[in-house]
mmCIF file of N, CA and C in Angstrom:
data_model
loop_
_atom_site.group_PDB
_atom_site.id
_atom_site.type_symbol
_atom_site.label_atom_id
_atom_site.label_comp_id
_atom_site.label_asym_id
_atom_site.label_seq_id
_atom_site.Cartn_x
_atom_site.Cartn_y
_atom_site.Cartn_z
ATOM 1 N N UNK A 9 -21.670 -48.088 221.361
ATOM 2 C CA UNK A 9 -21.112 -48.469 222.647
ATOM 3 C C UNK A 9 -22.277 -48.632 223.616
ATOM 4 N N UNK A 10 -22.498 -49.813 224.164
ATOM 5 C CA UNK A 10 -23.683 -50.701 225.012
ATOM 6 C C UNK A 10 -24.783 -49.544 224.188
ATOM 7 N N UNK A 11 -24.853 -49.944 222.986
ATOM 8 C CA UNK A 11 -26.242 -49.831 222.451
ATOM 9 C C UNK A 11 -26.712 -48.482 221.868
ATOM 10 N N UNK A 12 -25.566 -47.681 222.197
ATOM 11 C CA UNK A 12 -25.970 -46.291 221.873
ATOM 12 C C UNK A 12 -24.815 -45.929 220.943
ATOM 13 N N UNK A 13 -25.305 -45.088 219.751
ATOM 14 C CA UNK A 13 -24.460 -44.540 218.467
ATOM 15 C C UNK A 13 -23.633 -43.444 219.156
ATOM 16 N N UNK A 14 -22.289 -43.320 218.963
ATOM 17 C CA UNK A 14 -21.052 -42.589 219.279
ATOM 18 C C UNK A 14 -20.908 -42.101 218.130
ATOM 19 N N UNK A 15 -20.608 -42.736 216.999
ATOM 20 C CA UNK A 15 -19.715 -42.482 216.182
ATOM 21 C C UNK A 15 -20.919 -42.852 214.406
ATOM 22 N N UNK A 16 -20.939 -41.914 213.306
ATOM 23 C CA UNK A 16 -21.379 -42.338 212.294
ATOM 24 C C UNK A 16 -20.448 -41.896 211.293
ATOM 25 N N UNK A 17 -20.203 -43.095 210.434
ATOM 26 C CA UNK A 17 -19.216 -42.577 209.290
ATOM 27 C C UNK A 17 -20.514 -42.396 207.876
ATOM 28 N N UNK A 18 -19.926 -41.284 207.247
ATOM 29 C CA UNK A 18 -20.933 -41.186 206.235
ATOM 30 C C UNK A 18 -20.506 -41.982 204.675
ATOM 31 N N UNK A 19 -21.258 -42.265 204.462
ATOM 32 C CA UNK A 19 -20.882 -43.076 202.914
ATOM 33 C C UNK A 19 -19.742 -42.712 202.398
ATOM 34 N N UNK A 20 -18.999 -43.628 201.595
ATOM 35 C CA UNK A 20 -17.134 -42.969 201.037
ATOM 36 C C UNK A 20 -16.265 -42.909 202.560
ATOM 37 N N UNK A 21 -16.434 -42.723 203.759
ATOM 38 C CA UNK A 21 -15.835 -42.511 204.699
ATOM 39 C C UNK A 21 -14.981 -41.092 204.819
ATOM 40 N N UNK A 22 -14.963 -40.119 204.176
ATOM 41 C CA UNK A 22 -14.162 -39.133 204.269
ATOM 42 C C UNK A 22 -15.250 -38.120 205.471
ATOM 43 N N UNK A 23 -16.118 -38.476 205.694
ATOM 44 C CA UNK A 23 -16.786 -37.989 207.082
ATOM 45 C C UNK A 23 -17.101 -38.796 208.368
ATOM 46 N N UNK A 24 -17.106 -38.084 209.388
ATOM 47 C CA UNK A 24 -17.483 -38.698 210.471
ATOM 48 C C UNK A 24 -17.713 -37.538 211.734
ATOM 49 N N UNK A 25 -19.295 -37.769 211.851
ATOM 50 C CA UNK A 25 -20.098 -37.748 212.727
ATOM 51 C C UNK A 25 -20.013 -38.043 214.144
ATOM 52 N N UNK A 26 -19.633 -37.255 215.178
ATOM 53 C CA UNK A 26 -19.662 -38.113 216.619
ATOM 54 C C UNK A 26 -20.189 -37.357 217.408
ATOM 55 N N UNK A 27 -21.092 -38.321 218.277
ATOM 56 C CA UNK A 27 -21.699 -37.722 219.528
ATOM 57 C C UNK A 27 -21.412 -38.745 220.731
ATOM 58 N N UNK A 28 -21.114 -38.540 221.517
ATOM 59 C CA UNK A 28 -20.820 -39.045 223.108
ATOM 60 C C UNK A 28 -21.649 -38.792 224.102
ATOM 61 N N UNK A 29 -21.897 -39.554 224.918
ATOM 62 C CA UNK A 29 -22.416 -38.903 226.559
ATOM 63 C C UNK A 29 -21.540 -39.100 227.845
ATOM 64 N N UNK A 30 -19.951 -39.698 226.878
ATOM 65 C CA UNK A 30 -18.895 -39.499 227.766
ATOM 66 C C UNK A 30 -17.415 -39.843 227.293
ATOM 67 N N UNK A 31 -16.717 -39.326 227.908
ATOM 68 C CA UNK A 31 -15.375 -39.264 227.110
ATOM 69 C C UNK A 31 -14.975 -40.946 227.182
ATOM 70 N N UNK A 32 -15.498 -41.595 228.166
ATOM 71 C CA UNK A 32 -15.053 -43.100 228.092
ATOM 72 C C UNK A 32 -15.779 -43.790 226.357
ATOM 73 N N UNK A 33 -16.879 -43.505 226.470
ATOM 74 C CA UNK A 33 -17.715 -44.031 225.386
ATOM 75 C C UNK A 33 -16.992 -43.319 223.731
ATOM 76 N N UNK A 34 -16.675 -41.900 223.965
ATOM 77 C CA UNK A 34 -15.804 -41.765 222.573
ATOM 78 C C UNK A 34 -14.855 -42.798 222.404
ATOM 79 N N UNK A 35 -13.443 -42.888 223.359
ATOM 80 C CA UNK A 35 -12.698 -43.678 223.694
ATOM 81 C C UNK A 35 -12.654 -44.888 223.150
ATOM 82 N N UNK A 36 -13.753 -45.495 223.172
ATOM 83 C CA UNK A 36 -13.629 -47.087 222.984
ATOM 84 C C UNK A 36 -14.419 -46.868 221.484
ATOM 85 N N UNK A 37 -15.449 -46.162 221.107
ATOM 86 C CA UNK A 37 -15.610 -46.113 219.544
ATOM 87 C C UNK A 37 -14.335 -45.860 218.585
ATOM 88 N N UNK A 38 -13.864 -44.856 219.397
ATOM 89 C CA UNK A 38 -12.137 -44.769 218.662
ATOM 90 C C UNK A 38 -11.774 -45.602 218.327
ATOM 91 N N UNK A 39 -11.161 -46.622 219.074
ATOM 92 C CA UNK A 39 -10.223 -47.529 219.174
ATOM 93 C C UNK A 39 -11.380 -48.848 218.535
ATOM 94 N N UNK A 40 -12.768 -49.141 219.048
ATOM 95 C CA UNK A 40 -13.234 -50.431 217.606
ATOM 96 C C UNK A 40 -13.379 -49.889 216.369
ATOM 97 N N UNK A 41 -12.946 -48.751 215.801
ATOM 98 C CA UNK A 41 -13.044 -48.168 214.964
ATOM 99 C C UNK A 41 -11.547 -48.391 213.939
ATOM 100 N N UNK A 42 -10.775 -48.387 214.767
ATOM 101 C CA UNK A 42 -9.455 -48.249 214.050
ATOM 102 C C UNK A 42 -9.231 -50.071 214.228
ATOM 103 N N UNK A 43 -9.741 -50.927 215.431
ATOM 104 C CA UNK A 43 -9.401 -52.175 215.566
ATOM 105 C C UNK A 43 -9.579 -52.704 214.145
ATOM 106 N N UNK A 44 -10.847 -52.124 213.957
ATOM 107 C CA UNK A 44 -12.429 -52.381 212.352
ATOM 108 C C UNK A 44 -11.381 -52.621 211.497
ATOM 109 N N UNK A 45 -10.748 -51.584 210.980
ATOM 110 C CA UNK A 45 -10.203 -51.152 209.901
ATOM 111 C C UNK A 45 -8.974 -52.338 210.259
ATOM 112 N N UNK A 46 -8.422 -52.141 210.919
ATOM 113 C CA UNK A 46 -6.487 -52.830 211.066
ATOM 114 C C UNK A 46 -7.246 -54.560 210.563
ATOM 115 N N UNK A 47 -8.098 -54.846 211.295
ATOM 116 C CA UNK A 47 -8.575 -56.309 211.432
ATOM 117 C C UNK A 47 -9.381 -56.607 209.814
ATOM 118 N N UNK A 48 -9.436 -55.316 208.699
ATOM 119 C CA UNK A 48 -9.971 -56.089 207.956
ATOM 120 C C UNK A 48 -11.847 -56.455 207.537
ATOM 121 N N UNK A 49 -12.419 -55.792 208.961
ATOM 122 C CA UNK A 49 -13.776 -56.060 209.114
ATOM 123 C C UNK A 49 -14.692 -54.291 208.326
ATOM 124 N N UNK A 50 -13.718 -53.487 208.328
ATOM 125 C CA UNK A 50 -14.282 -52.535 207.772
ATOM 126 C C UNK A 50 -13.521 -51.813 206.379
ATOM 127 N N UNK A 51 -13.676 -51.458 205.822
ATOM 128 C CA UNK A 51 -12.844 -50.911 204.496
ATOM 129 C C UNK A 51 -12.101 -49.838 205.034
ATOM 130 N N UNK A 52 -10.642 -50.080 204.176
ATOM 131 C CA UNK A 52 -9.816 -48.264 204.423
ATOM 132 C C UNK A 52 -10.621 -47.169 204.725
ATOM 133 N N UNK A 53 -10.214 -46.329 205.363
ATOM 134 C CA UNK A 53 -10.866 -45.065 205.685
ATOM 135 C C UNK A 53 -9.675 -44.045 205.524
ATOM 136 N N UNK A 54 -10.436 -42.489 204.934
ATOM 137 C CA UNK A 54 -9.100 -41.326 204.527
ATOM 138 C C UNK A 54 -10.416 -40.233 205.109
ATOM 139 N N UNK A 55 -10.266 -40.100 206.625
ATOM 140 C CA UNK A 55 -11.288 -39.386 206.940
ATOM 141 C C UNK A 55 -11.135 -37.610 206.334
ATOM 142 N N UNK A 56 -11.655 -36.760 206.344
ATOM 143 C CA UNK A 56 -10.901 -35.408 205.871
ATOM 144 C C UNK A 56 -11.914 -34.743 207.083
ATOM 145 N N UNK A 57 -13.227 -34.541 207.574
ATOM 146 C CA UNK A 57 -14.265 -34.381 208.461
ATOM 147 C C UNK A 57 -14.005 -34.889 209.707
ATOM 148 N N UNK A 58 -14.241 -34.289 210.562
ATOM 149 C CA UNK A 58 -14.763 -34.546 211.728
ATOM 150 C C UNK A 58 -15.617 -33.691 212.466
ATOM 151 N N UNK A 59 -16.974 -34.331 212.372
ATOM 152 C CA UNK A 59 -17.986 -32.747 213.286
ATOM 153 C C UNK A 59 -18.328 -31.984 212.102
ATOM 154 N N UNK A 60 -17.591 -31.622 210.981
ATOM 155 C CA UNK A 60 -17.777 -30.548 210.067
ATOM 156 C C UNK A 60 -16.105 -29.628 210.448
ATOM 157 N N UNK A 61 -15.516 -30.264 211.158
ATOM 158 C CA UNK A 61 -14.303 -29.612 210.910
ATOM 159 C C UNK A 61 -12.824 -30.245 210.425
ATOM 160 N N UNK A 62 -12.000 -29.671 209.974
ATOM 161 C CA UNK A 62 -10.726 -30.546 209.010
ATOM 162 C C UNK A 62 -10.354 -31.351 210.220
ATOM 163 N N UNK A 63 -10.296 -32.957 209.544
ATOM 164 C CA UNK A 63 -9.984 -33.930 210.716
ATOM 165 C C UNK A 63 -8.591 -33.625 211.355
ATOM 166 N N UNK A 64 -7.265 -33.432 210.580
ATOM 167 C CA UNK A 64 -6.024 -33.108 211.421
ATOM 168 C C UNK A 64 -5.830 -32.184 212.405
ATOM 169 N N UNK A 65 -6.069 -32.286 213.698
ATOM 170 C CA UNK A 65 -5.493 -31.344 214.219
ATOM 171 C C UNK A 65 -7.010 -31.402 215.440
ATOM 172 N N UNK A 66 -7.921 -32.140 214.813
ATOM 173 C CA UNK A 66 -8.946 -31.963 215.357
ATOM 174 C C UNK A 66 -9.688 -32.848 216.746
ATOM 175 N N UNK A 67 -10.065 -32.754 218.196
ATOM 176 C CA UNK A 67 -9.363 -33.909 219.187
ATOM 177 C C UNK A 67 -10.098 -34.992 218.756
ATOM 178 N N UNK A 68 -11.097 -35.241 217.949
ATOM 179 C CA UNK A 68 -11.069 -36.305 218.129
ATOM 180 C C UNK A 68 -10.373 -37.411 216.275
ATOM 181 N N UNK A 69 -9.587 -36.587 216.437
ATOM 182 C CA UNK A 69 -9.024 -36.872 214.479
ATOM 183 C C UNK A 69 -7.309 -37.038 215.443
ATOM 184 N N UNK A 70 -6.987 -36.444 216.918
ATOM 185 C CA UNK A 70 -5.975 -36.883 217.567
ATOM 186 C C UNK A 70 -6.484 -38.460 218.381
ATOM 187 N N UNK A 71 -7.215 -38.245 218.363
ATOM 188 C CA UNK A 71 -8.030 -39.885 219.411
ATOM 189 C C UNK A 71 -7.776 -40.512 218.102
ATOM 190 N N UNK A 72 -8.292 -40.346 216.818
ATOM 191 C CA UNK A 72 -7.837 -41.671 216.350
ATOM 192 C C UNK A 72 -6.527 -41.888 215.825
ATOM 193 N N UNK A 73 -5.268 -40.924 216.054
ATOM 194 C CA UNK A 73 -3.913 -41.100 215.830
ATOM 195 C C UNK A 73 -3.457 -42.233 217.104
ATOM 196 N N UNK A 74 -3.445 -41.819 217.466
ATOM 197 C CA UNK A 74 -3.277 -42.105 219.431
ATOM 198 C C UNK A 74 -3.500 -43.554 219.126
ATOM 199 N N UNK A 75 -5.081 -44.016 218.920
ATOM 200 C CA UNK A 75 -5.608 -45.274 218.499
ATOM 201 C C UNK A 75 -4.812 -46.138 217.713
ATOM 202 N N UNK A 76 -3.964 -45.353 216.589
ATOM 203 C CA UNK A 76 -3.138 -46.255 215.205
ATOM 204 C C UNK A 76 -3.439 -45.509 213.663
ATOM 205 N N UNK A 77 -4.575 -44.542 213.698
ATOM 206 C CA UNK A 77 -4.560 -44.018 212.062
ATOM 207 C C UNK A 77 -3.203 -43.189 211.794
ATOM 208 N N UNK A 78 -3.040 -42.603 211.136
ATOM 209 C CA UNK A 78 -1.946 -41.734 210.510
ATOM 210 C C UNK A 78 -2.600 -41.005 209.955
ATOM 211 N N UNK A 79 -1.821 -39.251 210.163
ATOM 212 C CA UNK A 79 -2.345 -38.155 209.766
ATOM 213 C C UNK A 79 -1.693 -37.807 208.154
ATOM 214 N N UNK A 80 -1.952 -36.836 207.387
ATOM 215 C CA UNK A 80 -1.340 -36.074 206.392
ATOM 216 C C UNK A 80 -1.769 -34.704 206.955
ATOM 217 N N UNK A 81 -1.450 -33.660 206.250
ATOM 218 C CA UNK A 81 -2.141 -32.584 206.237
ATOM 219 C C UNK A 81 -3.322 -32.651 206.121
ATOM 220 N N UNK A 82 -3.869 -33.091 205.254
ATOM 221 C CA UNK A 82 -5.845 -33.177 204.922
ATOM 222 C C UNK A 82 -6.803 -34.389 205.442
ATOM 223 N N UNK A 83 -5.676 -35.075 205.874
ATOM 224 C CA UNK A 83 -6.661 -36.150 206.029
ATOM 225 C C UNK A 83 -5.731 -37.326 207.242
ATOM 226 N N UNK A 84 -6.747 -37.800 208.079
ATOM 227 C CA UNK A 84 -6.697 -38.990 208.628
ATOM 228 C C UNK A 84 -6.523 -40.125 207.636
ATOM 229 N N UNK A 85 -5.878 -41.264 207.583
ATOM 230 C CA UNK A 85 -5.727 -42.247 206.938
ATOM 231 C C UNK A 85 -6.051 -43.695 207.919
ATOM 232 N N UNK A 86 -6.687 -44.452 207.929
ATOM 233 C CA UNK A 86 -6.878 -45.779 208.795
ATOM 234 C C UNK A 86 -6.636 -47.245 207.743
ATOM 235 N N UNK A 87 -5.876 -47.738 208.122
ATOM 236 C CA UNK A 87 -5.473 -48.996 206.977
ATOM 237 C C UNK A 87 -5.420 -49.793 207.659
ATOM 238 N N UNK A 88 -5.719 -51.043 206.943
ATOM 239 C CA UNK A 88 -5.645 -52.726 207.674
ATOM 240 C C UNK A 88 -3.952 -52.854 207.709
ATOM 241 N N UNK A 89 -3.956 -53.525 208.447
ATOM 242 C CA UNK A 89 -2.451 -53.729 209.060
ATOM 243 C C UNK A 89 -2.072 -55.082 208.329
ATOM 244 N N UNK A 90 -0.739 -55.515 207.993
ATOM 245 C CA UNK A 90 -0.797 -56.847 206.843
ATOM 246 C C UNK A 90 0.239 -57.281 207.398
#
């Protein structure tokens, strides 16, 4: 977001890495994040991580519900939309 890393998904996608220097800038990585995925430009994602903690339940594993992913118990799910 304008040039600076928010958000890193780690290889396989079942992790993800985030740092902010403001809640606007999480915000909008959220949401091109889940756009990524719905639109096709990034592969499925079944996050289980966030930070190092279980993504459900976790705020920013709720930022990307909010956004359009879907939760399970273990895991965030993000799918292209068809």
């Amino acid at each position: 977001v304008n040039g600076q890393p928010v958000l890193y998904i780690e290889s396989g996608g079942a992790t993800i890495w985030a740092w902010a220097s403001s809640e606007t800038s999480l915000n909008r990585a959220v949401k091109a994040l889940v756009s990524g995925v719905e639109r096709r430009w990034l592969p499925k994602l079944g996050i289980k991580r966030i930070n190092g903690d279980l993504a459900p339940g976790s705020a920013i594993g709720n930022r990307l519900i909010t956004a359009g992913a879907e939760a399970t118990p273990s895991t965030i799910h993000i799918r292209p939309t068809y």
